[in-house]
mmCIF file of C-alpha atoms in Angstrom:
data_model
loop_
_atom_site.group_PDB
_atom_site.id
_atom_site.type_symbol
_atom_site.label_atom_id
_atom_site.label_comp_id
_atom_site.label_asym_id
_atom_site.label_seq_id
_atom_site.Cartn_x
_atom_site.Cartn_y
_atom_site.Cartn_z
ATOM 1 C CA MET A 972 0.000 0.000 0.000
ATOM 2 C CA PRO A 973 1.636 3.284 -1.060
ATOM 3 C CA THR A 974 2.100 6.034 1.516
ATOM 4 C CA SER A 975 2.951 9.694 1.107
ATOM 5 C CA THR A 976 6.635 10.400 1.065
ATOM 6 C CA THR A 977 6.524 13.818 2.798
ATOM 7 C CA ALA A 978 5.577 15.233 5.693
ATOM 8 C CA LYS A 979 -21.652 11.833 20.517
ATOM 9 C CA ASN A 980 -20.640 8.642 22.020
ATOM 10 C CA THR A 981 -19.460 8.838 25.616
ATOM 11 C CA THR A 982 -17.962 5.340 25.569
ATOM 12 C CA ARG A 983 -14.570 4.802 24.025
ATOM 13 C CA PRO A 984 -14.697 2.429 21.054
ATOM 14 C CA SER A 985 -12.377 -0.565 21.291
ATOM 15 C CA TRP A 986 -10.874 -0.163 17.800
ATOM 16 C CA PRO A 987 -7.678 -1.865 16.666
ATOM 17 C CA ALA A 988 -4.639 0.430 16.888
ATOM 18 C CA PRO A 989 -4.589 1.421 13.169
ATOM 19 C CA ARG A 990 -8.212 2.562 13.337
ATOM 20 C CA ARG A 991 -7.538 4.483 16.540
ATOM 21 C CA CYS A 992 -4.859 6.434 14.643
ATOM 22 C CA ASN A 993 -7.102 6.934 11.599
ATOM 23 C CA TRP A 994 -9.801 8.691 13.586
ATOM 24 C CA PRO A 995 -7.610 11.320 15.347
ATOM 25 C CA GLY A 996 -5.739 11.826 12.088
ATOM 26 C CA ARG A 997 -8.951 12.958 10.454
ATOM 27 C CA TYR A 998 -9.941 15.145 13.393
ATOM 28 C CA LEU A 999 -6.516 16.792 13.452
ATOM 29 C CA THR A 1000 -6.789 17.461 9.726
ATOM 30 C CA GLN A 1001 -10.189 19.041 10.301
ATOM 31 C CA VAL A 1002 -8.783 21.489 12.851
ATOM 32 C CA ARG A 1003 -5.688 22.141 10.707
ATOM 33 C CA GLN A 1004 -3.143 20.459 12.971
ATOM 34 C CA TYR A 1005 -1.494 19.057 9.892
ATOM 35 C CA ASP A 1006 1.821 17.841 11.312
ATOM 36 C CA LEU A 1007 0.104 15.843 14.040
ATOM 37 C CA ALA A 1008 -2.453 14.557 11.537
ATOM 38 C CA TYR A 1009 0.296 13.379 9.206
ATOM 39 C CA THR A 1010 1.983 11.487 12.031
ATOM 40 C CA ALA A 1011 -1.230 9.780 13.140
ATOM 41 C CA LEU A 1012 -2.239 8.784 9.627
ATOM 42 C CA SER A 1013 1.240 7.582 8.695
ATOM 43 C CA HIS A 1014 1.326 5.347 11.764
ATOM 44 C CA ALA A 1015 -2.149 4.020 10.970
ATOM 45 C CA ILE A 1016 -1.182 3.140 7.409
ATOM 46 C CA THR A 1017 2.087 1.505 8.467
ATOM 47 C CA ASP A 1018 0.452 -0.508 11.256
ATOM 48 C CA ALA A 1019 -2.381 -1.665 8.993
ATOM 49 C CA ARG A 1020 0.063 -2.769 6.303
ATOM 50 C CA ARG A 1021 2.103 -4.646 8.895
ATOM 51 C CA THR A 1022 -0.960 -6.617 10.000
ATOM 52 C CA GLY A 1023 -2.223 -7.181 6.456
ATOM 53 C CA ASP A 1024 -5.345 -5.066 7.008
ATOM 54 C CA THR A 1025 -5.708 -3.735 3.465
ATOM 55 C CA LEU A 1026 -8.966 -1.870 3.972
ATOM 56 C CA THR A 1027 -7.806 -0.034 7.086
ATOM 57 C CA ALA A 1028 -4.592 0.897 5.266
ATOM 58 C CA ALA A 1029 -6.687 2.198 2.356
ATOM 59 C CA SER A 1030 -8.811 4.169 4.808
ATOM 60 C CA GLY A 1031 -5.633 5.776 6.143
ATOM 61 C CA VAL A 1032 -4.572 6.667 2.613
ATOM 62 C CA ILE A 1033 -7.984 8.222 1.947
ATOM 63 C CA GLY A 1034 -7.448 10.358 5.051
ATOM 64 C CA MET A 1035 -3.891 11.204 3.991
ATOM 65 C CA CYS A 1036 -5.143 12.341 0.586
ATOM 66 C CA TRP A 1037 -7.625 14.653 2.305
ATOM 67 C CA LEU A 1038 -4.761 16.083 4.355
ATOM 68 C CA LEU A 1039 -2.719 16.669 1.207
ATOM 69 C CA LEU A 1040 -5.713 18.312 -0.477
ATOM 70 C CA ARG A 1041 -6.158 20.706 2.414
ATOM 71 C CA GLN A 1042 -2.473 21.605 2.198
ATOM 72 C CA GLY A 1043 -2.745 22.255 -1.535
ATOM 73 C CA ARG A 1044 -0.390 19.371 -2.380
ATOM 74 C CA LEU A 1045 -2.530 18.344 -5.303
ATOM 75 C CA ASP A 1046 -0.070 16.332 -7.380
ATOM 76 C CA GLU A 1047 0.875 14.246 -4.339
ATOM 77 C CA ALA A 1048 -2.762 13.669 -3.423
ATOM 78 C CA GLU A 1049 -3.689 12.516 -6.928
ATOM 79 C CA GLN A 1050 -0.647 10.266 -7.228
ATOM 80 C CA LEU A 1051 -1.171 8.656 -3.808
ATOM 81 C CA ALA A 1052 -4.879 8.073 -4.468
ATOM 82 C CA THR A 1053 -4.398 6.565 -7.920
ATOM 83 C CA GLN A 1054 -1.478 4.350 -6.907
ATOM 84 C CA THR A 1055 -3.423 2.963 -3.982
ATOM 85 C CA ALA A 1056 -6.569 2.522 -6.079
ATOM 86 C CA ASP A 1057 -4.556 0.493 -8.591
ATOM 87 C CA VAL A 1058 -3.289 -1.748 -5.786
ATOM 88 C CA ILE A 1059 -6.716 -2.468 -4.275
ATOM 89 C CA GLU A 1060 -8.898 -2.359 -7.426
ATOM 90 C CA PRO A 1061 -11.510 -5.059 -6.835
ATOM 91 C CA ARG A 1062 -13.075 -7.500 -9.227
ATOM 92 C CA LEU A 1063 -16.569 -6.006 -9.129
ATOM 93 C CA SER A 1064 -18.359 -9.260 -9.868
ATOM 94 C CA ARG A 1065 -17.298 -10.643 -6.515
ATOM 95 C CA ALA A 1066 -16.125 -7.619 -4.519
ATOM 96 C CA THR A 1067 -17.560 -6.803 -1.108
ATOM 97 C CA PRO A 1068 -19.221 -3.404 -0.498
ATOM 98 C CA ASP A 1069 -16.245 -2.449 1.695
ATOM 99 C CA GLU A 1070 -13.807 -3.131 -1.136
ATOM 100 C CA CYS A 1071 -15.888 -1.144 -3.624
ATOM 101 C CA ALA A 1072 -16.254 1.728 -1.157
ATOM 102 C CA ALA A 1073 -12.525 1.978 -0.497
ATOM 103 C CA TRP A 1074 -11.779 1.946 -4.220
ATOM 104 C CA GLY A 1075 -14.514 4.510 -4.874
ATOM 105 C CA TRP A 1076 -13.309 6.894 -2.177
ATOM 106 C CA LEU A 1077 -9.783 6.812 -3.565
ATOM 107 C CA ALA A 1078 -11.213 7.722 -6.975
ATOM 108 C CA LEU A 1079 -13.086 10.644 -5.381
ATOM 109 C CA ARG A 1080 -9.892 11.885 -3.751
ATOM 110 C CA ALA A 1081 -8.086 11.675 -7.105
ATOM 111 C CA ALA A 1082 -10.951 13.550 -8.787
ATOM 112 C CA ALA A 1083 -10.842 16.285 -6.165
ATOM 113 C CA ALA A 1084 -7.093 16.714 -6.613
ATOM 114 C CA ALA A 1085 -7.280 16.766 -10.406
ATOM 115 C CA GLY A 1086 -10.202 19.197 -10.452
ATOM 116 C CA ARG A 1087 -8.457 21.621 -8.122
ATOM 117 C CA ASN A 1088 -5.301 21.265 -10.207
ATOM 118 C CA ASN A 1089 -6.988 22.414 -13.426
ATOM 119 C CA ARG A 1090 -7.164 18.896 -14.876
ATOM 120 C CA PRO A 1091 -10.899 18.585 -15.604
ATOM 121 C CA GLN A 1092 -10.591 15.679 -18.058
ATOM 122 C CA GLU A 1093 -8.749 13.552 -15.502
ATOM 123 C CA ALA A 1094 -11.204 14.603 -12.798
ATOM 124 C CA ARG A 1095 -14.114 13.402 -14.925
ATOM 125 C CA HIS A 1096 -12.359 10.072 -15.503
ATOM 126 C CA TYR A 1097 -11.843 9.512 -11.783
ATOM 127 C CA HIS A 1098 -15.428 10.503 -11.104
ATOM 128 C CA ARG A 1099 -16.630 7.875 -13.576
ATOM 129 C CA VAL A 1100 -14.585 5.291 -11.688
ATOM 130 C CA ALA A 1101 -16.235 6.397 -8.440
ATOM 131 C CA THR A 1102 -19.648 6.177 -10.101
ATOM 132 C CA THR A 1103 -18.886 2.593 -11.144
ATOM 133 C CA ALA A 1104 -17.895 1.732 -7.573
ATOM 134 C CA ALA A 1105 -21.035 3.382 -6.202
ATOM 135 C CA ALA A 1106 -23.256 1.468 -8.607
ATOM 136 C CA ALA A 1107 -21.698 -1.761 -7.363
ATOM 137 C CA VAL A 1108 -22.449 -0.760 -3.754
ATOM 138 C CA GLY A 1109 -26.033 0.214 -4.617
ATOM 139 C CA ARG A 1110 -26.834 2.627 -1.764
ATOM 140 C CA GLU A 1111 -24.985 4.528 0.946
ATOM 141 C CA HIS A 1112 -22.754 2.016 2.665
ATOM 142 C CA THR A 1113 -21.266 2.358 6.136
ATOM 143 C CA GLY A 1114 -18.128 0.325 5.708
ATOM 144 C CA SER A 1115 -16.647 -1.675 8.544
ATOM 145 C CA PHE A 1116 -13.326 0.123 8.041
ATOM 146 C CA PHE A 1117 -14.750 3.669 8.038
ATOM 147 C CA ARG A 1118 -18.036 3.378 9.894
ATOM 148 C CA HIS A 1119 -17.040 6.105 12.353
ATOM 149 C CA TRP A 1120 -16.419 8.843 9.798
ATOM 150 C CA THR A 1121 -18.229 8.472 6.474
ATOM 151 C CA THR A 1122 -20.349 6.506 4.036
ATOM 152 C CA PHE A 1123 -20.018 5.725 0.341
ATOM 153 C CA GLY A 1124 -22.620 5.255 -2.358
ATOM 154 C CA PRO A 1125 -24.409 6.946 -5.267
ATOM 155 C CA LEU A 1126 -25.539 9.908 -3.155
ATOM 156 C CA THR A 1127 -22.031 10.636 -1.892
ATOM 157 C CA VAL A 1128 -20.666 10.440 -5.436
ATOM 158 C CA GLY A 1129 -23.453 12.758 -6.600
ATOM 159 C CA MET A 1130 -22.609 15.292 -3.899
ATOM 160 C CA LYS A 1131 -18.950 15.159 -4.872
ATOM 161 C CA GLY A 1132 -19.987 15.803 -8.466
ATOM 162 C CA VAL A 1133 -21.687 18.966 -7.261
ATOM 163 C CA GLU A 1134 -18.487 19.865 -5.415
ATOM 164 C CA ASP A 1135 -16.494 19.359 -8.611
ATOM 165 C CA ALA A 1136 -18.853 21.717 -10.468
ATOM 166 C CA MET A 1137 -18.339 24.363 -7.785
ATOM 167 C CA ILE A 1138 -14.562 23.987 -8.046
ATOM 168 C CA LEU A 1139 -14.893 24.687 -11.778
ATOM 169 C CA GLY A 1140 -16.953 27.786 -10.980
ATOM 170 C CA ASP A 1141 -20.206 26.465 -12.441
ATOM 171 C CA ALA A 1142 -22.548 27.825 -9.780
ATOM 172 C CA ARG A 1143 -25.700 27.452 -11.874
ATOM 173 C CA THR A 1144 -25.073 23.730 -12.325
ATOM 174 C CA VAL A 1145 -24.603 23.402 -8.572
ATOM 175 C CA VAL A 1146 -27.925 25.137 -7.896
ATOM 176 C CA ARG A 1147 -29.705 23.020 -10.493
ATOM 177 C CA LYS A 1148 -28.285 19.680 -9.387
ATOM 178 C CA SER A 1149 -28.731 20.368 -5.691
ATOM 179 C CA SER A 1150 -32.424 21.068 -6.207
ATOM 180 C CA GLU A 1151 -33.073 17.671 -7.776
ATOM 181 C CA ASP A 1152 -35.102 15.212 -5.714
ATOM 182 C CA ALA A 1153 -32.280 12.664 -5.822
ATOM 183 C CA MET A 1154 -30.069 15.090 -3.861
ATOM 184 C CA SER A 1155 -32.602 15.898 -1.145
ATOM 185 C CA PRO A 1156 -33.217 14.253 2.249
ATOM 186 C CA LYS A 1157 -36.497 12.978 0.809
ATOM 187 C CA ALA A 1158 -34.467 10.476 -1.211
ATOM 188 C CA TRP A 1159 -32.578 9.083 1.790
ATOM 189 C CA LYS A 1160 -35.185 6.381 2.310
ATOM 190 C CA HIS A 1161 -34.056 4.886 -0.992
ATOM 191 C CA THR A 1162 -30.433 6.017 -1.260
ATOM 192 C CA GLY A 1163 -29.437 5.756 2.389
ATOM 193 C CA ARG A 1164 -28.236 8.631 4.545
ATOM 194 C CA PRO A 1165 -24.869 10.264 3.802
ATOM 195 C CA SER A 1166 -22.401 11.111 6.548
ATOM 196 C CA ASP A 1167 -23.048 14.363 8.387
ATOM 197 C CA ASP A 1168 -19.724 15.846 7.276
ATOM 198 C CA ASN A 1169 -20.332 15.102 3.605
ATOM 199 C CA TRP A 1170 -23.885 16.403 3.757
ATOM 200 C CA ASN A 1171 -22.760 19.587 5.514
ATOM 201 C CA ARG A 1172 -19.930 20.065 3.017
ATOM 202 C CA HIS A 1173 -22.450 19.683 0.207
ATOM 203 C CA ARG A 1174 -24.669 22.361 1.738
ATOM 204 C CA LEU A 1175 -21.689 24.720 1.877
ATOM 205 C CA ASP A 1176 -21.193 24.209 -1.861
ATOM 206 C CA VAL A 1177 -24.856 25.035 -2.346
ATOM 207 C CA ALA A 1178 -24.559 28.130 -0.141
ATOM 208 C CA ARG A 1179 -21.602 29.376 -2.151
ATOM 209 C CA ALA A 1180 -23.412 28.698 -5.437
ATOM 210 C CA HIS A 1181 -26.442 30.705 -4.328
ATOM 211 C CA THR A 1182 -24.124 33.516 -3.269
ATOM 212 C CA ARG A 1183 -22.468 33.525 -6.685
ATOM 213 C CA THR A 1184 -25.851 33.623 -8.436
ATOM 214 C CA GLY A 1185 -27.067 36.471 -6.223
ATOM 215 C CA ASP A 1186 -29.565 34.621 -4.024
ATOM 216 C CA LEU A 1187 -28.159 35.759 -0.693
ATOM 217 C CA THR A 1188 -31.263 34.812 1.301
ATOM 218 C CA THR A 1189 -31.064 31.166 0.264
ATOM 219 C CA ALA A 1190 -27.308 31.187 0.830
ATOM 220 C CA MET A 1191 -27.873 32.379 4.403
ATOM 221 C CA ASP A 1192 -30.556 29.738 4.914
ATOM 222 C CA GLU A 1193 -28.051 27.052 3.898
ATOM 223 C CA LEU A 1194 -25.371 28.391 6.230
ATOM 224 C CA ALA A 1195 -27.867 28.659 9.070
ATOM 225 C CA GLY A 1196 -28.947 25.070 8.543
ATOM 226 C CA VAL A 1197 -25.378 23.809 8.720
ATOM 227 C CA ARG A 1198 -24.689 25.895 11.804
ATOM 228 C CA HIS A 1199 -27.747 24.483 13.527
ATOM 229 C CA ALA A 1200 -26.625 20.933 12.722
ATOM 230 C CA SER A 1201 -22.872 21.263 13.367
ATOM 231 C CA PRO A 1202 -21.827 24.636 14.834
ATOM 232 C CA GLU A 1203 -18.261 23.678 15.781
ATOM 233 C CA TRP A 1204 -17.650 21.858 12.494
ATOM 234 C CA LEU A 1205 -18.792 24.943 10.610
ATOM 235 C CA ARG A 1206 -16.451 27.198 12.572
ATOM 236 C CA HIS A 1207 -13.454 25.335 11.121
ATOM 237 C CA GLN A 1208 -14.623 25.521 7.483
ATOM 238 C CA ARG A 1209 -12.674 28.098 5.520
ATOM 239 C CA MET A 1210 -15.182 27.905 2.677
ATOM 240 C CA ALA A 1211 -17.972 28.939 5.055
ATOM 241 C CA ALA A 1212 -16.040 32.035 6.114
ATOM 242 C CA GLU A 1213 -15.204 32.881 2.502
ATOM 243 C CA THR A 1214 -18.853 32.488 1.486
ATOM 244 C CA MET A 1215 -19.938 34.734 4.333
ATOM 245 C CA GLN A 1216 -17.400 37.342 3.256
ATOM 246 C CA GLU A 1217 -18.895 37.277 -0.239
ATOM 247 C CA ILE A 1218 -22.366 37.752 1.226
ATOM 248 C CA LEU A 1219 -21.190 40.734 3.272
ATOM 249 C CA LYS A 1220 -19.617 42.354 0.215
ATOM 250 C CA LYS A 1221 -22.634 41.768 -2.023
ATOM 251 C CA ARG A 1222 -25.259 42.847 0.496
ATOM 252 C CA LYS A 1223 -26.392 46.339 -0.528
ATOM 253 C CA ARG A 1224 -28.702 46.959 2.407
ATOM 254 C CA THR A 1225 -28.027 47.008 6.144
ATOM 255 C CA LEU A 1226 -26.917 43.642 7.445
ATOM 256 C CA THR A 1227 -29.517 41.607 9.262
ATOM 257 C CA ALA A 1228 -28.949 40.404 12.808
ATOM 258 C CA ASP A 1229 -28.585 36.849 11.471
ATOM 259 C CA MET A 1230 -25.883 37.977 9.070
ATOM 260 C CA ARG A 1231 -23.940 39.769 11.784
ATOM 261 C CA GLU A 1232 -24.236 36.758 14.085
ATOM 262 C CA MET A 1233 -23.099 34.337 11.370
ATOM 263 C CA ALA A 1234 -20.173 36.584 10.426
ATOM 264 C CA ASP A 1235 -19.101 36.689 14.059
ATOM 265 C CA HIS A 1236 -19.396 32.903 14.378
ATOM 266 C CA LEU A 1237 -17.212 32.371 11.312
ATOM 267 C CA GLY A 1238 -14.788 35.227 11.948
ATOM 268 C CA ALA A 1239 -15.714 36.706 8.570
ATOM 269 C CA VAL A 1240 -15.003 40.311 7.702
ATOM 270 C CA GLY A 1241 -16.717 41.984 4.769
#
C-alpha cells in the first residue's frame, strides 16, 4: 500500500490500533493540525500494512489524501490516491461493499485533486470510476473500516460531483443539481443517509453557489442550517467564512442580525 513520502458517544470504542490512529488523524486534519495529523495517519497506514489489514490501510490513505488536499499538495494527493486505487482495485463481480467503497473513495480523492489542479478531463475520468464503484455498492454504505467517519454510495458520489462543479466555478449547475429530488433528504429512504460531514460540506457548496448567483437569502438559509446541525464543524470551514465574506460584500442593504451573528461565528469580515 503506497504512503505519502513527505511530511456523541461517551464510551470509548475498542478499535484496533490502526483505526484508533485513523480517527484522530482525520480530526486533526479538520482542525488544521497538519503535522500531528500526518503522524497519526502515517502510523495508521504503516500498522495496517504490517498486519495485512488492506482496507484499514486504504482508509488511512484516503485520510492522507484529504490532508494533502487541504495543504494544496494536489499532485501528491492525486498520485497517492491513484497508486493505492490500482493496488486495491476489486473484481466487481465478486467484490464486497467495503472493497468497492474503499476503491470509490480513492477515486473521489483523485478527482478532487485533479479538479483543483486544473485537470478537468482527468477529474471526470476519476469521477466515472467512483460512479462505477457506487453502482456496485447500490446505496450509501457504512463500511466496517470507516463506519465512524463516512459513508459511500451513489448519493455521496453525486454530492462530490456537485463539489467538482463548484470547483470549476459552475454555480448554476450546482444550484440546479442540488435542487433535484435525488439530492434531497427525501431520497434518503431509498439512497441511504450520507455522513453528516459530507452532507454539511455539500450544503456549503450550495450556499456558495447561491451567493455567486445572487440569491443571498437562500445562501444564508443554507449556512444557518449547517450551523444548527454542526456549529463547531462549521467554525473550522474556511469555505464557510469565505462564502460569508462574499455575502457581506454583495449585500447592498443594512446587514440583518442573522448575518452579523453568522459573520461573528465564522470570523468573517466583509
